[in-house]
XYZ file of C-alpha atoms in Angstrom:
704
model
C 0.000 0.000 0.000
C 2.864 2.373 0.772
C 4.434 1.808 -2.661
C 1.139 2.420 -4.390
C 0.713 5.734 -2.454
C 4.218 6.889 -3.588
C 3.415 6.113 -7.213
C 0.157 8.037 -7.000
C 1.922 11.008 -5.421
C 4.530 11.073 -8.179
C 1.931 10.830 -10.867
C 0.151 13.827 -9.370
C 3.129 16.165 -10.235
C 2.144 18.907 -12.586
C 3.839 19.464 -15.899
C 5.464 22.630 -14.624
C 6.925 20.791 -11.670
C 8.394 18.117 -13.965
C 9.919 20.816 -16.173
C 11.464 22.435 -13.088
C 12.987 19.094 -11.987
C 14.397 18.454 -15.450
C 15.775 22.002 -15.587
C 17.700 21.286 -12.412
C 18.851 17.756 -13.315
C 20.063 18.400 -16.872
C 22.731 21.000 -15.950
C 23.830 18.743 -13.132
C 24.152 15.812 -15.523
C 26.000 17.981 -18.047
C 28.315 19.267 -15.337
C 28.922 15.716 -14.124
C 29.653 14.488 -17.655
C 31.937 17.473 -18.212
C 33.774 16.694 -15.015
C 34.230 13.088 -16.049
C 35.501 14.268 -19.458
C 37.935 16.745 -17.878
C 39.230 14.073 -15.497
C 39.659 11.715 -18.456
C 41.477 14.419 -20.467
C 43.657 15.257 -17.498
C 44.550 11.619 -16.917
C 45.097 11.110 -20.650
C 47.362 14.154 -20.801
C 49.193 13.013 -17.670
C 49.689 9.526 -19.114
C 50.775 11.016 -22.433
C 53.185 13.325 -20.607
C 54.639 10.372 -18.709
C 54.885 8.366 -21.930
C 56.532 11.189 -23.884
C 58.851 11.958 -20.965
C 59.909 8.310 -20.755
C 60.382 8.166 -24.509
C 62.427 11.384 -24.475
C 64.671 9.962 -21.773
C 65.260 6.808 -23.819
C 65.951 9.001 -26.837
C 68.357 11.121 -24.790
C 70.171 7.988 -23.579
C 70.587 6.870 -27.188
C 71.832 10.347 -28.123
C 74.460 10.221 -25.382
C 75.572 6.796 -26.599
C 75.970 8.179 -30.126
C 78.021 11.067 -28.740
C 80.216 8.692 -26.741
C 80.894 6.704 -29.913
C 81.862 9.908 -31.695
C 84.172 10.894 -28.824
C 85.601 7.437 -28.320
C 89.395 7.421 -28.261
C 90.940 5.926 -31.369
C 94.515 5.159 -32.252
C 95.132 8.008 -34.659
C 92.196 10.345 -33.892
C 90.843 9.410 -37.308
C 87.450 10.913 -38.054
C 84.226 8.949 -37.956
C 84.056 8.627 -41.753
C 87.246 6.552 -41.702
C 85.935 4.398 -38.891
C 82.853 3.624 -40.954
C 84.687 3.216 -44.249
C 86.341 -0.024 -43.173
C 83.117 -1.791 -44.171
C 83.977 -0.968 -47.772
C 86.797 -3.522 -47.587
C 85.154 -6.401 -45.737
C 82.874 -9.334 -46.533
C 79.766 -10.103 -44.510
C 77.939 -13.393 -45.031
C 74.273 -14.101 -44.339
C 74.639 -17.539 -42.765
C 71.021 -18.504 -43.525
C 71.154 -17.759 -47.249
C 74.928 -17.831 -47.970
C 74.550 -14.331 -49.461
C 77.801 -12.374 -49.405
C 78.060 -8.609 -49.011
C 81.442 -7.369 -50.187
C 82.274 -3.653 -50.202
C 78.891 -2.854 -48.668
C 76.710 -3.617 -45.683
C 73.237 -5.105 -46.176
C 70.076 -3.179 -45.355
C 69.475 -4.621 -41.900
C 65.905 -5.576 -41.101
C 64.433 -7.451 -38.168
C 66.528 -9.099 -35.477
C 70.023 -10.361 -36.211
C 73.222 -11.778 -34.738
C 76.680 -10.853 -36.046
C 79.502 -13.289 -35.284
C 83.200 -13.340 -36.053
C 86.625 -13.552 -34.484
C 88.267 -10.946 -32.259
C 88.939 -7.606 -33.935
C 87.238 -8.423 -37.239
C 84.796 -5.480 -37.132
C 81.606 -6.776 -35.495
C 81.312 -3.765 -33.185
C 81.754 -1.258 -35.999
C 78.951 -2.874 -37.977
C 76.631 -2.811 -34.972
C 77.499 0.816 -34.167
C 76.983 1.842 -37.783
C 73.515 0.297 -37.872
C 72.627 1.775 -34.478
C 73.629 5.266 -35.639
C 71.637 4.815 -38.851
C 68.478 3.730 -37.003
C 68.853 6.473 -34.397
C 69.119 9.177 -37.085
C 66.075 7.704 -38.827
C 64.248 7.784 -35.517
C 65.193 11.466 -35.054
C 63.601 12.337 -38.413
C 60.388 10.527 -37.541
C 60.271 11.564 -33.917
C 57.884 14.503 -34.398
C 55.478 12.298 -36.298
C 55.647 9.192 -34.160
C 57.187 8.065 -30.912
C 56.394 4.405 -31.276
C 59.862 3.027 -32.086
C 62.848 3.259 -29.764
C 66.502 2.282 -29.929
C 68.814 1.314 -27.103
C 72.468 0.250 -27.106
C 74.546 -1.691 -24.585
C 78.220 -2.451 -24.734
C 79.358 -5.335 -22.535
C 80.632 -3.049 -19.800
C 77.321 -1.172 -19.446
C 75.408 -4.433 -19.531
C 77.591 -6.020 -16.840
C 77.092 -2.985 -14.613
C 73.348 -3.372 -15.074
C 73.467 -7.078 -14.232
C 75.437 -6.685 -10.998
C 73.657 -6.916 -7.656
C 74.138 -3.205 -6.995
C 72.682 -2.474 -10.424
C 69.158 -3.433 -9.370
C 68.014 0.206 -9.084
C 69.337 0.997 -12.564
C 67.570 -2.100 -13.933
C 64.301 -1.100 -12.351
C 64.591 2.474 -13.656
C 65.356 1.303 -17.186
C 62.527 -1.237 -17.237
C 60.095 1.336 -15.799
C 61.144 3.839 -18.455
C 60.670 1.337 -21.274
C 57.271 0.295 -19.909
C 56.133 3.905 -19.474
C 57.184 4.784 -23.043
C 54.645 2.210 -24.347
C 56.745 1.491 -27.417
C 55.385 -0.446 -30.317
C 58.920 -1.581 -31.188
C 62.294 -1.451 -29.446
C 65.518 -2.069 -31.378
C 67.889 -3.402 -28.715
C 71.578 -3.381 -29.672
C 74.004 -5.384 -27.503
C 77.674 -5.338 -28.493
C 80.008 -8.027 -27.176
C 77.528 -10.446 -25.595
C 80.440 -12.897 -25.400
C 81.976 -10.867 -22.567
C 79.236 -12.086 -20.208
C 79.846 -15.093 -17.972
C 77.528 -18.092 -17.786
C 75.884 -16.730 -14.625
C 75.400 -13.304 -16.191
C 73.832 -14.875 -19.269
C 71.010 -16.229 -17.124
C 70.375 -12.756 -15.650
C 70.630 -11.254 -19.119
C 67.918 -13.590 -20.387
C 65.696 -12.554 -17.488
C 66.119 -8.871 -18.359
C 65.341 -9.615 -22.009
C 62.152 -11.365 -20.927
C 61.155 -8.364 -18.785
C 61.841 -5.942 -21.639
C 59.852 -8.203 -23.956
C 56.858 -7.901 -21.627
C 57.116 -4.091 -21.693
C 56.993 -3.549 -25.475
C 54.850 -4.882 -28.264
C 57.804 -5.974 -30.387
C 61.397 -6.481 -29.206
C 64.029 -6.616 -31.962
C 67.363 -7.888 -30.551
C 70.498 -7.092 -32.550
C 73.611 -8.680 -31.040
C 77.293 -9.178 -31.810
C 79.626 -11.755 -30.286
C 82.461 -14.133 -31.080
C 81.600 -17.294 -32.981
C 82.454 -19.753 -30.225
C 80.216 -17.965 -27.715
C 77.325 -17.933 -30.176
C 77.656 -21.700 -30.629
C 77.502 -22.155 -26.869
C 74.847 -19.688 -25.740
C 72.771 -18.409 -28.642
C 71.965 -21.465 -30.744
C 68.422 -21.624 -29.389
C 67.719 -17.907 -29.819
C 65.612 -17.160 -32.866
C 67.021 -14.315 -34.965
C 65.574 -13.251 -38.293
C 69.097 -13.221 -39.716
C 72.534 -14.489 -38.725
C 75.578 -12.810 -40.208
C 79.244 -13.799 -40.037
C 82.217 -11.561 -40.757
C 84.320 -13.487 -43.233
C 88.035 -13.696 -42.332
C 89.872 -10.778 -43.886
C 92.141 -11.469 -46.834
C 95.519 -9.867 -47.430
C 94.250 -7.635 -50.225
C 91.371 -6.314 -48.116
C 93.682 -5.481 -45.210
C 96.222 -3.857 -47.525
C 93.514 -1.573 -48.941
C 92.332 -0.722 -45.432
C 95.926 0.062 -44.474
C 96.191 2.500 -47.390
C 92.939 4.197 -46.403
C 94.061 4.682 -42.820
C 97.478 6.036 -43.793
C 96.050 8.310 -46.503
C 93.712 9.884 -43.939
C 96.630 11.002 -41.754
C 98.577 14.243 -42.134
C 102.312 14.253 -42.743
C 102.971 17.111 -40.302
C 101.520 15.053 -37.439
C 103.316 11.826 -38.357
C 106.957 12.313 -39.462
C 107.313 8.581 -40.208
C 104.174 8.428 -42.329
C 105.875 8.062 -45.710
C 108.309 5.431 -44.438
C 105.461 3.426 -42.955
C 103.427 3.780 -46.157
C 106.326 2.405 -48.194
C 106.941 -0.379 -45.714
C 103.292 -1.490 -45.761
C 103.243 -1.543 -49.550
C 106.610 -3.177 -50.137
C 107.709 -4.646 -46.792
C 107.403 -8.205 -45.574
C 104.172 -8.115 -43.568
C 103.075 -11.510 -42.110
C 99.472 -11.291 -43.284
C 98.744 -14.745 -41.905
C 99.269 -13.176 -38.457
C 98.057 -9.625 -39.161
C 94.654 -10.993 -40.153
C 92.139 -8.510 -38.713
C 91.529 -4.730 -38.674
C 92.415 -4.616 -34.972
C 95.842 -6.234 -35.399
C 96.431 -4.002 -38.422
C 95.724 -0.886 -36.346
C 98.026 -2.087 -33.574
C 100.775 -2.659 -36.126
C 100.321 0.776 -37.724
C 100.333 2.442 -34.314
C 103.641 0.795 -33.431
C 105.171 1.704 -36.776
C 104.006 5.319 -36.651
C 104.827 6.032 -33.020
C 107.537 3.468 -32.299
C 109.959 1.957 -34.773
C 108.613 1.814 -38.322
C 110.981 -1.106 -39.029
C 109.814 -3.066 -35.965
C 110.640 -6.773 -36.077
C 107.322 -8.604 -36.186
C 106.573 -11.771 -34.283
C 103.721 -14.235 -34.651
C 103.597 -14.613 -30.869
C 100.422 -12.738 -29.945
C 101.478 -11.992 -26.377
C 104.805 -10.494 -27.508
C 103.024 -8.467 -30.192
C 100.621 -6.933 -27.655
C 103.486 -6.357 -25.199
C 105.300 -4.291 -27.811
C 102.124 -2.357 -28.560
C 101.561 -1.477 -24.887
C 105.223 -0.416 -24.512
C 104.836 1.857 -27.524
C 101.553 3.253 -26.235
C 102.946 4.177 -22.837
C 106.259 5.407 -24.225
C 104.350 7.897 -26.385
C 102.735 9.353 -23.278
C 106.046 9.260 -21.445
C 107.481 11.520 -24.143
C 104.439 13.800 -24.320
C 104.392 14.316 -20.565
C 108.190 14.807 -20.392
C 108.807 12.191 -17.717
C 112.554 12.041 -17.127
C 112.440 8.641 -15.476
C 109.528 6.401 -16.314
C 109.320 2.623 -15.900
C 107.114 1.563 -18.801
C 106.949 -2.104 -17.859
C 106.054 -1.246 -14.275
C 103.186 0.937 -15.518
C 101.828 -1.917 -17.652
C 102.184 -4.309 -14.709
C 100.100 -1.966 -12.558
C 97.385 -1.891 -15.198
C 97.572 -5.688 -15.513
C 96.976 -6.110 -11.779
C 93.961 -3.777 -11.874
C 92.497 -5.626 -14.855
C 93.075 -9.045 -13.246
C 91.307 -7.878 -10.078
C 88.397 -6.652 -12.211
C 88.371 -9.953 -14.125
C 88.145 -12.085 -10.986
C 85.313 -9.840 -9.712
C 83.413 -10.123 -12.983
C 83.816 -6.410 -13.778
C 84.825 -4.487 -16.903
C 85.961 -1.177 -15.395
C 89.295 -0.179 -13.874
C 90.702 2.996 -12.384
C 91.889 5.598 -14.848
C 95.403 5.204 -16.285
C 96.183 8.366 -18.304
C 98.976 6.671 -20.241
C 96.403 4.313 -21.804
C 94.142 7.126 -23.048
C 93.966 6.025 -26.714
C 92.409 2.676 -25.806
C 90.147 3.749 -22.937
C 86.424 4.379 -22.870
C 85.982 7.211 -20.396
C 83.402 6.986 -17.628
C 83.320 10.584 -16.377
C 81.012 12.171 -13.838
C 81.977 9.768 -11.068
C 83.955 10.587 -7.962
C 86.418 7.782 -8.609
C 86.578 7.863 -12.371
C 86.413 4.411 -13.956
C 87.312 3.489 -17.501
C 86.840 0.517 -19.768
C 89.235 -0.788 -22.393
C 87.986 -0.439 -25.948
C 88.508 -4.080 -26.864
C 88.247 -7.428 -25.108
C 91.648 -8.611 -26.379
C 93.282 -5.893 -24.239
C 91.696 -7.484 -21.175
C 92.878 -10.911 -22.327
C 96.438 -9.702 -22.811
C 96.605 -7.880 -19.464
C 95.130 -10.816 -17.518
C 97.689 -13.099 -19.187
C 100.436 -10.619 -18.326
C 99.501 -10.615 -14.637
C 99.332 -14.432 -14.654
C 102.741 -14.598 -16.337
C 104.355 -12.157 -13.894
C 103.676 -14.486 -10.961
C 106.030 -17.113 -12.407
C 108.880 -14.784 -13.343
C 110.370 -15.210 -9.887
C 112.184 -18.141 -8.350
C 109.694 -18.422 -5.489
C 105.979 -19.155 -5.183
C 103.405 -16.837 -3.655
C 99.724 -16.631 -2.802
C 99.267 -14.797 -6.123
C 100.419 -17.945 -7.935
C 97.530 -19.791 -6.308
C 95.114 -16.986 -7.212
C 95.944 -17.026 -10.924
C 95.856 -20.823 -11.091
C 92.458 -21.248 -9.428
C 90.698 -18.806 -11.791
C 88.990 -20.348 -14.835
C 89.984 -19.039 -18.282
C 88.220 -19.248 -21.603
C 90.122 -20.402 -24.688
C 90.956 -16.833 -25.746
C 92.542 -15.981 -22.381
C 94.295 -19.373 -22.307
C 95.857 -18.753 -25.744
C 97.382 -15.465 -24.555
C 98.749 -17.210 -21.438
C 100.274 -19.976 -23.566
C 101.992 -17.416 -25.799
C 103.245 -15.534 -22.730
C 105.210 -18.541 -21.458
C 106.276 -19.592 -24.967
C 107.983 -16.209 -25.416
C 110.263 -16.844 -22.418
C 113.786 -18.166 -22.653
C 114.220 -21.934 -22.314
C 115.856 -21.433 -18.913
C 112.881 -19.394 -17.662
C 110.377 -21.933 -19.014
C 112.133 -24.758 -17.159
C 112.071 -22.701 -13.949
C 108.336 -22.066 -14.445
C 107.620 -25.771 -14.965
C 109.458 -26.654 -11.756
C 107.577 -23.969 -9.834
C 104.278 -25.372 -11.093
C 105.240 -28.915 -10.070
C 106.174 -27.576 -6.632
C 102.874 -25.722 -6.358
C 101.009 -28.892 -7.337
C 102.650 -30.691 -4.422
C 100.690 -28.496 -2.009
C 97.439 -29.934 -3.413
C 98.363 -33.573 -2.700
C 97.602 -35.787 0.256
C 100.652 -36.002 2.619
C 101.731 -39.520 1.614
C 101.457 -38.738 -2.109
C 103.270 -35.445 -1.593
C 106.190 -37.301 -0.052
C 106.345 -39.584 -3.097
C 106.355 -36.597 -5.461
C 109.015 -34.883 -3.400
C 111.312 -37.915 -3.631
C 110.774 -38.517 -7.354
C 111.284 -34.889 -8.408
C 113.751 -33.802 -5.705
C 111.491 -30.966 -4.562
C 112.818 -28.955 -1.638
C 111.279 -26.632 0.954
C 107.675 -27.882 0.931
C 106.912 -26.110 4.181
C 105.607 -22.706 3.126
C 102.823 -21.889 5.587
C 101.426 -19.113 3.385
C 100.963 -21.510 0.471
C 99.501 -24.183 2.728
C 96.991 -21.700 4.142
C 96.114 -20.452 0.675
C 95.544 -24.011 -0.526
C 93.329 -24.741 2.477
C 91.322 -21.584 1.772
C 90.896 -22.710 -1.836
C 89.781 -26.158 -0.735
C 87.269 -24.723 1.734
C 85.698 -22.657 -1.070
C 84.673 -25.798 -2.995
C 80.938 -26.090 -3.658
C 78.711 -28.133 -5.941
C 78.714 -25.252 -8.434
C 82.407 -24.380 -8.325
C 85.584 -26.250 -7.455
C 88.538 -23.806 -7.533
C 90.751 -26.494 -5.985
C 90.248 -28.820 -8.963
C 90.509 -25.839 -11.333
C 93.960 -25.059 -9.910
C 95.168 -28.634 -10.388
C 93.618 -28.765 -13.839
C 95.304 -25.495 -14.862
C 98.772 -26.772 -13.869
C 98.260 -30.027 -15.787
C 96.888 -28.078 -18.765
C 99.963 -25.802 -18.765
C 102.331 -28.788 -18.705
C 101.109 -29.804 -22.145
C 101.267 -26.279 -23.608
C 104.942 -25.435 -23.255
C 106.979 -26.138 -26.420
C 107.192 -29.954 -26.763
C 110.985 -30.118 -26.917
C 111.607 -28.408 -23.540
C 111.886 -30.818 -20.562
C 109.608 -33.256 -22.363
C 110.600 -36.310 -20.314
C 110.203 -34.519 -16.982
C 106.723 -33.308 -17.900
C 105.615 -36.758 -19.073
C 106.859 -38.282 -15.809
C 104.923 -35.663 -13.842
C 101.706 -36.307 -15.812
C 102.117 -40.056 -15.321
C 102.595 -39.535 -11.575
C 99.431 -37.445 -11.224
C 97.497 -39.883 -13.406
C 98.470 -42.847 -11.250
C 98.495 -41.482 -7.708
C 96.470 -38.278 -7.286
C 92.943 -38.818 -5.914
C 92.610 -35.540 -3.981
C 90.212 -33.602 -6.245
C 88.468 -31.647 -3.510
C 85.109 -32.924 -4.750
C 82.471 -33.348 -2.070
C 80.423 -35.712 -4.227
C 80.881 -37.948 -7.277
C 84.572 -38.461 -6.466
C 85.264 -41.226 -9.085
C 83.928 -38.949 -11.834
C 86.183 -36.037 -10.873
C 89.169 -38.362 -10.624
C 88.427 -39.316 -14.226
C 88.237 -35.599 -15.158
C 91.714 -35.121 -13.663
C 93.034 -38.199 -15.458
C 91.562 -37.003 -18.746
C 93.427 -33.712 -18.389
C 96.659 -35.677 -17.838
C 95.934 -37.800 -20.911
C 95.249 -34.770 -23.137
C 98.421 -32.951 -22.070
C 100.427 -36.159 -22.417
C 99.108 -36.644 -25.957
C 100.556 -33.245 -26.959
C 103.945 -34.478 -25.741
C 103.702 -37.967 -27.196
C 103.238 -39.443 -23.704
C 101.691 -42.632 -24.959
C 101.317 -44.630 -21.739
C 98.887 -42.222 -20.025
C 97.038 -41.339 -23.202
C 96.365 -44.912 -24.354
C 95.465 -46.119 -20.868
C 92.721 -43.502 -20.610
C 91.432 -44.367 -24.092
C 91.193 -48.083 -23.200
C 88.821 -47.243 -20.349
C 86.581 -45.300 -22.740
C 86.086 -48.243 -25.117
C 83.158 -50.615 -24.571
C 84.043 -53.528 -26.841
C 86.404 -56.480 -26.959
C 88.698 -56.900 -23.974
C 89.068 -53.198 -23.208
C 88.436 -52.386 -19.481
C 85.514 -49.975 -19.960
C 84.849 -47.528 -17.102
C 81.736 -45.337 -17.318
C 83.430 -42.474 -15.452
C 86.197 -42.203 -18.049
C 83.667 -42.262 -20.886
C 81.325 -39.788 -19.157
C 84.159 -37.411 -18.239
C 85.445 -37.393 -21.805
C 82.022 -36.807 -23.389
C 81.058 -34.129 -20.862
C 84.385 -32.346 -21.057
C 84.319 -32.452 -24.860
C 80.914 -30.774 -24.999
C 81.967 -28.141 -22.452
C 85.246 -27.419 -24.250
C 83.636 -27.085 -27.674
C 80.698 -25.078 -26.257
C 78.087 -27.439 -27.656
C 75.862 -27.243 -24.569
C 74.726 -23.819 -23.271
C 75.545 -22.786 -19.691
C 77.765 -25.818 -19.131
C 80.857 -26.243 -16.980
C 82.881 -29.149 -15.650
C 81.579 -28.837 -12.099
C 77.892 -29.180 -12.919
C 77.452 -30.775 -16.359
C 77.109 -34.485 -17.178
C 76.395 -35.768 -20.676
C 73.672 -38.224 -19.734
C 71.202 -37.184 -22.427
C 71.422 -38.103 -26.067
C 69.931 -34.797 -27.188
C 73.076 -32.917 -26.149
C 74.780 -31.706 -29.304
C 78.313 -32.543 -30.370
C 78.174 -31.162 -33.891
C 81.020 -28.653 -33.507
C 83.260 -31.111 -31.654
C 82.583 -33.792 -34.264
C 83.378 -31.394 -37.121
C 86.714 -30.474 -35.510
C 87.663 -34.113 -35.020
C 86.692 -35.071 -38.551
C 88.742 -32.156 -39.813
C 91.800 -33.404 -37.911
C 91.332 -37.009 -39.065
C 91.106 -35.820 -42.672
C 94.325 -33.808 -42.352
C 97.057 -35.447 -44.523
C 100.137 -36.525 -42.582
C 103.586 -37.725 -43.766
C 104.249 -41.464 -43.659
C 106.958 -41.142 -41.017
C 106.720 -39.453 -37.618
C 110.264 -38.162 -38.027
C 109.169 -36.175 -41.097
C 106.305 -34.421 -39.283
C 106.338 -30.777 -38.233
C 105.409 -29.850 -34.656
C 101.863 -29.069 -35.824
C 101.585 -32.397 -37.651
C 102.888 -34.322 -34.635
C 100.139 -32.819 -32.468
C 97.529 -34.010 -34.957
C 99.175 -37.438 -35.098
C 99.334 -37.936 -31.329
C 95.789 -36.655 -30.900
C 94.439 -38.996 -33.577
C 93.759 -41.798 -31.087
C 91.762 -39.495 -28.810
C 89.823 -38.141 -31.794
C 88.635 -41.527 -33.034
C 87.967 -42.731 -29.463
C 85.771 -39.696 -28.834
C 83.819 -40.237 -32.054
C 83.278 -43.875 -31.080
C 82.033 -43.106 -27.538
C 79.628 -40.430 -28.777
C 78.192 -42.786 -31.382
C 77.871 -45.604 -28.855
C 76.037 -43.373 -26.347
C 73.650 -42.013 -29.020
C 71.862 -44.942 -30.670
C 70.036 -42.715 -33.151
C 73.070 -40.673 -34.208
C 74.229 -41.073 -37.808
C 77.164 -39.759 -39.796
C 77.055 -38.116 -43.202
C 78.498 -39.861 -46.289
C 81.409 -37.403 -46.211
C 82.157 -38.284 -42.576
C 81.929 -42.004 -43.321
C 84.392 -41.461 -46.159
C 86.843 -39.767 -43.750
C 86.480 -42.608 -41.235
C 87.128 -45.171 -43.964
C 90.194 -43.468 -45.420
C 92.042 -41.837 -42.530
C 95.557 -43.185 -42.063
C 96.445 -45.301 -39.010
C 99.838 -46.774 -39.955
C 102.950 -44.582 -39.683
C 106.658 -45.334 -39.654
C 108.016 -44.979 -36.131
C 104.768 -45.549 -34.215
C 104.409 -48.213 -31.544
C 102.613 -51.492 -32.152
C 100.328 -50.676 -29.223
C 99.111 -47.433 -30.833
C 98.725 -49.103 -34.218
C 96.609 -51.898 -32.708
C 94.279 -49.634 -30.753
C 93.813 -47.301 -33.745
C 92.934 -50.255 -35.978
C 90.457 -51.690 -33.463
C 88.748 -48.327 -32.913
C 88.518 -47.622 -36.626
C 86.875 -50.989 -37.339
C 84.416 -50.729 -34.427
C 83.492 -47.111 -35.174
C 82.845 -47.908 -38.825
C 80.757 -50.921 -37.814
C 78.643 -48.745 -35.517
C 78.196 -45.981 -38.077
C 77.415 -48.289 -41.012
C 74.883 -50.304 -38.969
C 72.737 -47.169 -38.804
C 72.544 -46.697 -42.532
């Protein structure tokens, strides 16, 4: 009844009263709608302001990067046009289509990866494309702010990935998200300078950036080996490879560099120009733009008739001496120890290397090869190229064994892991020493190894090698500290032992060969102290494998063939799964066939693990023609001969552990034809080679 009364009352309103109500409500509704519209416009403008502000900051960052590239120190202060013109002399290959771009760069579209060896020009290509896209973006900026560009070199990326870089990461990701980009072109130069751990963090950042933009277009550069290890599963629209430079291309580039310089600034310019055109330049060694620039710098500022060496460490040492001597002269230092200055830099770089950093304190004498990091209280700088880091780390390592005593620093350099590129510099460093110094270094390493042994085994080593004074408390404490740092993810104690054994096989074969073979045999037979807290038999096999590999370089047949016998699972050979597993796992780690792999954590227990690169290398060595007699072989040929047994054994064990693996007709042809009988070889080696060849062929042919 109450509801009915209310309805009747409402219906009794006069027309005038209704008009009055409407007259009041309509303006209120209009005002309300207007308020909503104004709030919407205000929010829209605020969001647009935030978006444009974020975009402008990204654009400003890119602009600063472009400026830093323009300001970047270069060897001869050549202008940017010369830096870009090198591409007119190179060859870039599209790996997917086999298309070759000579004397020009392709029109880059979509995502891509550029690979190549150190100093071949990958960074210049990436910078050139970044500058091109940034300028294009500047022209379109007033019309659209939907596409952004961002550039990282390895140093900036590492700083972002560090624990104390979290705030910078959050700011960058927030900026990218706020900019609401349709597309982001992300340039990363030198991805190969990241460690395995940093690669995992890098992938996480990429995923977060991907979530913040509609389309992420990665454009990376790195060395070939690193790409095989870490980037095989990444999907790029294109993959490019810088083809190795030929002599003619480098000679033309040399002319262009020299022609761009002014005679009044370089008194030796004409002499150097004549020398480069008519002198004896070892183009098999000077095989990249970087090495060419180092050579020209030394000739222009040092001695234009400098005696060249194919030892990379010695070559870089001469370059650094020239570099610092130039600044010694410019700054009028009466007394200036050049080598001491380089040693100081080497220590700073080694400390940065062990801490996973890319920056060091400023060294004014290195100005031409530094990337300045100004605006900081303690100014930090980065070196312009990774090979400078490699050389300086190797130099610090080498310094520790130039004395007749051991130190804690010897332990520090030995327990640090080194990639192949660092290891090659270290090998060249010791190879450049006198024979007397190399023998002293070997003995110091044997003595250092003694501190890693169990007491009873140490006594045996001491008696066999007449080692004296094994009572250094500092070294004992350092070794105990190293052992206590062992974890399931890292074993610096085993790394130290491994590094010493590795080095024993990398000195020139003719120097103290018998002593080194005896040492490797001793470790192989008696050393069981790997520091491993689990899976001890496996890590013993890893240590034995290292002995076998180094022994094979020296022709130490007993250790090498014994290890191989334990890998073989046929006939009367004493197969041991640990030997087989250690060899397969180590092979995949060494040849970078499995991403994020290392000796401490990886086991090849799954058939899907690749071994394509390792197999190709072994097939290449087996196909290499060798003289009939060992006595007629060069040092390089002897290495291939002695390693032949390990090569065929590795191919056999991989085939046996992968039932569905097949070989190509070309590979079967190599296996059928490779030579196993040489004048001067032992009957034992001949027999095991024959047996492995027959069994490997049987396995491969049974799979069609």
